[in-house]
């Protein structure tokens, strides 16, 4: 697969796995995309995501791969991540009745957990008891630690 857009191209991602049948052979989960050029400006990323989303290319990639992992985009802060996430054009989720306290860092960008970083965050879903839940979920890591801090989502995949 060549470049998806002028700004995004497929990139290797260690935890990705090839899905078994009934998926087509060599279908990766998740598909990983990275910036084609280092230091791509947020304006260009936003423009490419808007095009990907409006042309249905993104929907096709999500349907085929189940998830898209964007890496090495050079997003500098929560505000740029917010711009990136809003470029998809999806209706933003409104937190209604969520008992979990979160620190807001930018429009629709908040912390996932306010607990101490010495304690694990076990699988949970605070929206599991509500009919009001997000259609899409974005995760953003501003600074990854040397060890740990992976998302438990991958624990359910065989061979990961």
Coordinates of N, CA and C in Angstrom, one line a residue:
X1 N 0.9 -1.2 0.0 CA 0.0 0.0 0.0 C 0.9 1.2 0.0
X2 N 0.7 2.1 -1.0 CA 1.5 3.4 -1.0 C 0.9 4.4 -0.1
X3 N 1.3 5.6 -0.3 CA 0.7 6.7 0.5 C -0.8 6.8 0.5
X4 N -1.4 7.1 1.6 CA -2.8 7.2 1.7 C -3.2 8.6 1.2
X5 N -2.4 9.6 1.5 CA -2.6 11.0 1.1 C -1.2 11.5 0.9
X6 N -1.1 12.8 0.5 CA 0.2 13.4 0.4 C 0.9 13.5 1.7
X7 N 0.2 13.6 2.8 CA 0.8 13.8 4.1 C 0.9 12.5 4.9
X8 N 0.1 11.5 4.7 CA 0.1 10.3 5.5 C 0.5 9.0 4.6
X9 N 1.3 8.1 5.3 CA 1.7 6.9 4.6 C 1.6 5.8 5.6
X10 N 1.4 4.5 5.2 CA 1.5 3.4 6.1 C 2.9 3.3 6.7
X11 N 2.9 2.9 8.0 CA 4.1 2.8 8.8 C 4.1 1.5 9.6
X12 N 5.3 0.9 9.9 CA 5.3 -0.2 10.7 C 4.9 0.1 12.1
X13 N 4.2 -0.9 12.8 CA 3.8 -0.8 14.1 C 3.9 -2.1 14.8
X14 N 4.8 -2.3 15.7 CA 5.1 -3.6 16.3 C 4.0 -4.4 16.8
X15 N 3.0 -3.9 17.6 CA 1.9 -4.7 18.1 C 0.9 -5.1 17.0
X16 N 0.9 -4.5 15.8 CA -0.1 -4.9 14.8 C 0.0 -6.3 14.5
X17 N -1.2 -6.9 14.2 CA -1.3 -8.3 13.9 C -2.0 -8.5 12.6
X18 N -1.8 -9.6 11.9 CA -2.6 -9.9 10.7 C -3.8 -10.7 11.2
X19 N -5.0 -10.2 10.8 CA -6.2 -10.8 11.3 C -6.5 -12.1 10.6
X20 N -7.1 -13.1 11.3 CA -7.3 -14.4 10.7 C -8.6 -14.4 9.9
X21 N -8.9 -15.5 9.2 CA -10.1 -15.6 8.4 C -11.3 -15.3 9.4
X22 N -12.3 -14.7 8.9 CA -12.8 -14.4 7.6 C -12.2 -13.2 6.9
X23 N -11.3 -12.5 7.6 CA -10.7 -11.3 7.0 C -9.8 -11.6 5.8
X24 N -9.7 -10.7 4.8 CA -8.8 -11.0 3.7 C -7.4 -11.2 4.2
X25 N -6.6 -12.0 3.5 CA -5.2 -12.3 3.9 C -4.4 -11.1 4.1
X26 N -3.6 -11.0 5.1 CA -2.7 -9.9 5.4 C -3.4 -8.6 5.8
X27 N -4.6 -8.7 6.3 CA -5.3 -7.5 6.8 C -4.7 -7.2 8.2
X28 N -4.1 -6.0 8.3 CA -3.5 -5.6 9.6 C -4.5 -5.0 10.5
X29 N -4.3 -5.3 11.8 CA -5.0 -4.6 12.9 C -4.1 -4.2 13.9
X30 N -4.0 -2.9 14.2 CA -4.6 -1.8 13.5 C -3.7 -1.4 12.3
X31 N -4.3 -0.7 11.4 CA -3.5 -0.1 10.3 C -2.8 1.1 10.9
X32 N -1.5 1.2 10.7 CA -0.7 2.3 11.2 C -0.4 3.3 10.1
X33 N -0.6 4.6 10.4 CA -0.3 5.7 9.5 C 0.6 6.7 10.2
X34 N 1.6 7.2 9.4 CA 2.5 8.2 10.0 C 2.6 9.4 9.0
X35 N 3.1 10.5 9.4 CA 3.4 11.6 8.5 C 4.4 11.2 7.5
X36 N 4.2 11.6 6.3 CA 5.1 11.3 5.2 C 6.4 12.1 5.4
X37 N 6.3 13.3 5.9 CA 7.5 14.2 6.2 C 7.5 14.5 7.6
X38 N 8.7 14.5 8.2 CA 8.8 15.0 9.6 C 8.4 16.4 9.8
X39 N 7.9 16.8 10.9 CA 7.5 18.2 11.2 C 6.4 18.7 10.3
X40 N 5.5 17.8 9.9 CA 4.4 18.3 9.1 C 3.6 19.2 9.9
X41 N 3.2 20.4 9.4 CA 2.5 21.4 10.1 C 1.0 20.9 10.3
X42 N 0.5 21.3 11.5 CA -0.9 20.9 11.9 C -1.9 21.3 10.8
X43 N -1.7 22.4 10.1 CA -2.6 22.8 9.1 C -2.7 21.8 8.0
X44 N -1.6 21.2 7.6 CA -1.6 20.2 6.5 C -2.2 18.9 7.0
X45 N -1.9 18.5 8.3 CA -2.5 17.3 8.8 C -4.0 17.4 8.8
X46 N -4.5 18.6 9.3 CA -6.0 18.8 9.4 C -6.6 18.8 8.0
X47 N -6.0 19.4 7.1 CA -6.5 19.4 5.7 C -6.6 18.0 5.1
X48 N -5.5 17.2 5.3 CA -5.5 15.8 4.8 C -6.6 14.9 5.5
X49 N -6.7 15.1 6.8 CA -7.7 14.3 7.6 C -9.1 14.7 7.1
X50 N -9.4 16.0 6.9 CA -10.7 16.4 6.4 C -11.0 15.8 5.0
X51 N -10.0 15.7 4.2 CA -10.1 15.1 2.8 C -10.4 13.6 3.0
X52 N -9.6 12.9 3.8 CA -9.7 11.5 4.0 C -11.1 11.2 4.5
X53 N -11.6 12.0 5.4 CA -12.9 11.7 6.0 C -14.0 12.0 5.1
X54 N -14.0 13.1 4.4 CA -15.1 13.5 3.5 C -15.1 12.6 2.3
X55 N -14.0 12.1 1.8 CA -14.0 11.2 0.6 C -14.4 9.8 0.9
X56 N -14.7 9.4 2.2 CA -15.0 8.1 2.6 C -13.8 7.1 2.6
X57 N -12.6 7.6 2.3 CA -11.4 6.8 2.4 C -11.2 6.3 3.8
X58 N -11.4 7.2 4.8 CA -11.2 6.8 6.2 C -12.2 5.7 6.6
X59 N -13.4 5.9 6.2 CA -14.4 4.9 6.5 C -14.1 3.5 6.0
X60 N -13.5 3.5 4.7 CA -13.1 2.3 4.1 C -12.0 1.6 4.9
X61 N -11.0 2.4 5.3 CA -9.9 1.9 6.1 C -10.3 1.4 7.4
X62 N -11.2 2.1 8.1 CA -11.8 1.6 9.4 C -12.5 0.3 9.2
X63 N -13.4 0.2 8.2 CA -14.1 -1.0 7.9 C -13.2 -2.2 7.7
X64 N -12.1 -2.0 6.9 CA -11.2 -3.0 6.6 C -10.3 -3.5 7.8
X65 N -9.8 -2.5 8.5 CA -8.8 -2.8 9.5 C -9.3 -2.7 11.0
X66 N -10.4 -2.1 11.2 CA -11.0 -2.1 12.5 C -10.5 -0.9 13.4
X67 N -9.3 -0.4 13.1 CA -8.8 0.8 13.8 C -7.6 1.3 13.0
X68 N -7.4 2.6 13.2 CA -6.2 3.3 12.6 C -5.4 3.9 13.7
X69 N -4.1 3.5 13.7 CA -3.2 4.0 14.7 C -2.3 5.1 14.0
X70 N -2.5 6.3 14.4 CA -1.7 7.4 13.8 C -0.5 7.6 14.7
X71 N 0.7 7.6 14.1 CA 1.9 7.8 14.9 C 2.9 8.8 14.3
X72 N 3.7 9.4 15.1 CA 4.7 10.3 14.7 C 4.2 11.5 13.9
X73 N 3.1 12.0 14.3 CA 2.5 13.1 13.6 C 3.1 14.5 14.1
X74 N 3.8 14.5 15.1 CA 4.4 15.7 15.6 C 3.5 16.7 16.3
X75 N 2.3 16.1 16.8 CA 1.4 17.0 17.5 C 2.1 17.5 18.8
X76 N 2.1 18.8 19.0 CA 2.8 19.3 20.1 C 2.1 19.4 21.4
X77 N 0.8 19.4 21.4 CA 0.1 19.6 22.6 C -1.4 19.2 22.5
X78 N -2.2 19.4 23.5 CA -3.6 19.0 23.5 C -4.4 19.8 22.5
X79 N -4.0 21.1 22.3 CA -4.7 21.9 21.4 C -4.6 21.4 19.9
X80 N -3.4 21.0 19.6 CA -3.1 20.4 18.2 C -3.8 19.1 18.1
X81 N -3.8 18.3 19.2 CA -4.5 17.0 19.1 C -6.0 17.3 18.9
X82 N -6.6 18.3 19.6 CA -8.0 18.6 19.4 C -8.3 19.0 18.0
X83 N -7.4 19.9 17.4 CA -7.6 20.2 16.0 C -7.6 19.0 15.1
X84 N -6.6 18.1 15.3 CA -6.5 16.9 14.6 C -7.8 16.0 14.7
X85 N -8.3 15.8 15.9 CA -9.5 15.0 16.1 C -10.7 15.6 15.5
X86 N -10.9 16.9 15.6 CA -12.0 17.6 15.1 C -12.0 17.6 13.6
X87 N -10.9 17.4 12.9 CA -10.8 17.4 11.5 C -11.5 16.2 10.9
X88 N -11.7 15.2 11.6 CA -12.5 14.0 11.1 C -13.9 14.3 10.8
X89 N -14.4 15.4 11.4 CA -15.8 15.9 11.2 C -16.9 15.1 11.9
X90 N -16.5 14.3 12.9 CA -17.4 13.5 13.6 C -18.1 14.3 14.7
X91 N -19.3 14.0 15.1 CA -20.0 14.7 16.1 C -19.2 14.4 17.4
X92 N -18.9 15.5 18.1 CA -18.2 15.4 19.4 C -19.1 14.8 20.4
X93 N -18.5 13.9 21.3 CA -19.3 13.3 22.4 C -19.5 14.3 23.5
X94 N -20.6 14.3 24.1 CA -20.9 15.2 25.2 C -21.0 14.3 26.4
X95 N -20.1 14.5 27.4 CA -20.1 13.8 28.6 C -21.3 14.0 29.5
X96 N -22.2 13.1 29.5 CA -23.5 13.2 30.3 C -23.5 12.1 31.4
X97 N -23.5 12.5 32.6 CA -23.6 11.5 33.7 C -22.4 10.7 34.0
X98 N -21.2 11.1 33.5 CA -20.0 10.4 33.7 C -19.5 10.7 35.1
X99 N -19.4 9.7 36.0 CA -18.9 10.0 37.4 C -17.4 10.2 37.5
X100 N -16.7 9.9 36.4 CA -15.2 10.1 36.5 C -14.8 11.5 36.3
X101 N -14.0 12.0 37.2 CA -13.5 13.4 37.0 C -12.3 13.4 36.1
X102 N -12.3 14.4 35.2 CA -11.3 14.5 34.2 C -10.8 16.0 34.1
X103 N -9.5 16.2 33.8 CA -9.0 17.5 33.6 C -9.1 17.8 32.2
X104 N -9.7 18.9 31.8 CA -9.9 19.3 30.4 C -8.6 20.1 30.0
X105 N -8.0 19.7 28.9 CA -6.8 20.3 28.4 C -7.1 21.1 27.1
X106 N -8.1 20.7 26.3 CA -8.5 21.4 25.1 C -9.9 21.0 24.7
X107 N -10.5 21.6 23.7 CA -11.8 21.2 23.3 C -11.9 19.7 23.1
X108 N -12.7 19.0 23.9 CA -13.0 17.6 23.8 C -11.7 16.8 24.0
X109 N -10.7 17.3 24.8 CA -9.5 16.6 25.1 C -9.4 16.7 26.6
X110 N -9.4 15.5 27.3 CA -9.3 15.4 28.7 C -8.4 14.3 29.2
X111 N -8.0 14.3 30.4 CA -7.2 13.2 30.9 C -8.1 11.9 31.0
X112 N -7.5 10.8 30.9 CA -8.2 9.5 31.0 C -8.3 9.1 32.5
X113 N -7.4 9.5 33.3 CA -7.3 9.0 34.7 C -6.6 10.0 35.5
X114 N -7.2 10.3 36.7 CA -6.6 11.2 37.6 C -5.8 10.5 38.7
X115 N -5.7 9.2 38.7 CA -5.0 8.4 39.7 C -3.5 8.6 39.6
X116 N -2.8 8.2 40.6 CA -1.3 8.3 40.6 C -0.8 7.4 39.5
X117 N 0.3 7.9 38.9 CA 0.9 7.1 37.8 C 1.6 5.8 38.3
X118 N 1.6 5.6 39.5 CA 2.2 4.4 40.1 C 1.2 3.2 40.1
X119 N 0.0 3.6 39.9 CA -1.1 2.6 39.9 C -1.6 2.2 38.5
X120 N -1.9 1.0 38.2 CA -2.4 0.6 36.9 C -3.9 1.1 36.8
X121 N -4.3 1.3 35.5 CA -5.7 1.6 35.2 C -6.2 0.4 34.5
X122 N -7.1 -0.3 35.3 CA -7.6 -1.6 34.8 C -8.7 -1.3 33.7
X123 N -9.0 -2.3 32.8 CA -10.0 -2.1 31.8 C -11.3 -1.7 32.5
X124 N -11.9 -0.7 31.9 CA -13.2 -0.2 32.5 C -14.0 0.5 31.3
X125 N -15.2 0.8 31.6 CA -16.0 1.5 30.7 C -17.1 2.2 31.5
X126 N -16.8 3.5 31.8 CA -17.8 4.2 32.6 C -19.0 4.5 31.8
X127 N -19.1 4.3 30.5 CA -20.3 4.5 29.7 C -21.1 3.2 29.6
X128 N -20.6 2.1 30.2 CA -21.3 0.8 30.0 C -22.7 0.7 30.6
X129 N -23.0 1.6 31.5 CA -24.3 1.6 32.1 C -25.2 2.7 31.5
X130 N -24.8 3.3 30.4 CA -25.6 4.4 29.9 C -25.8 4.2 28.4
X131 N -27.0 4.6 27.9 CA -27.2 4.5 26.4 C -26.5 5.6 25.7
X132 N -25.8 6.6 26.4 CA -25.1 7.7 25.8 C -23.6 7.4 25.8
X133 N -23.1 7.0 24.7 CA -21.6 6.7 24.6 C -21.0 7.2 23.3
X134 N -19.7 7.3 23.2 CA -19.1 7.8 22.0 C -19.1 6.8 20.9
X135 N -19.2 7.3 19.7 CA -19.2 6.4 18.5 C -17.8 6.1 18.1
X136 N -16.9 7.1 18.3 CA -15.4 6.9 18.0 C -14.6 7.3 19.2
X137 N -13.5 6.7 19.4 CA -12.6 7.1 20.6 C -11.2 7.4 20.0
X138 N -10.6 8.5 20.5 CA -9.3 8.8 20.2 C -8.4 8.7 21.5
X139 N -7.2 8.2 21.3 CA -6.3 8.2 22.4 C -5.1 9.0 22.0
X140 N -4.5 9.8 22.9 CA -3.3 10.6 22.6 C -2.3 10.4 23.7
X141 N -1.0 10.2 23.3 CA 0.0 10.1 24.3 C 1.0 11.3 24.0
X142 N 1.1 12.2 24.9 CA 2.0 13.3 24.8 C 3.4 13.0 25.0
X143 N 3.7 12.1 26.0 CA 5.0 11.6 26.3 C 5.0 10.2 26.8
X144 N 5.5 9.3 26.1 CA 5.4 7.9 26.5 C 6.5 7.6 27.5
X145 N 6.3 6.8 28.5 CA 7.3 6.4 29.4 C 8.2 5.3 28.8
X146 N 9.4 5.1 29.4 CA 10.3 4.1 28.9 C 9.7 2.7 28.9
X147 N 8.9 2.3 29.9 CA 8.3 1.0 30.1 C 6.9 1.1 30.4
X148 N 6.1 0.1 30.1 CA 4.7 0.1 30.5 C 3.9 1.0 29.6
X149 N 2.7 1.4 30.2 CA 1.8 2.4 29.6 C 1.3 2.0 28.2
X150 N 1.1 0.8 28.0 CA 0.5 0.4 26.8 C -1.0 0.3 27.0
X151 N -1.8 0.2 26.0 CA -3.3 0.1 26.2 C -3.6 -1.4 26.2
X152 N -4.4 -1.7 27.2 CA -4.8 -3.1 27.4 C -5.6 -3.7 26.3
X153 N -6.0 -2.9 25.4 CA -6.8 -3.3 24.2 C -6.1 -4.4 23.5
X154 N -4.7 -4.3 23.4 CA -4.0 -5.3 22.7 C -3.8 -6.6 23.4
X155 N -4.1 -6.7 24.7 CA -4.0 -7.9 25.4 C -5.0 -9.0 24.9
X156 N -6.1 -8.5 24.3 CA -7.1 -9.5 23.8 C -6.7 -10.0 22.4
X157 N -5.7 -9.6 21.8 CA -5.3 -10.1 20.5 C -4.3 -11.2 20.6
X158 N -4.6 -12.3 19.8 CA -3.7 -13.4 19.9 C -2.3 -13.1 19.4
X159 N -1.3 -13.6 20.1 CA 0.1 -13.3 19.7 C 0.7 -12.0 20.1
X160 N 0.0 -11.2 20.9 CA 0.5 -9.9 21.2 C 0.9 -9.9 22.7

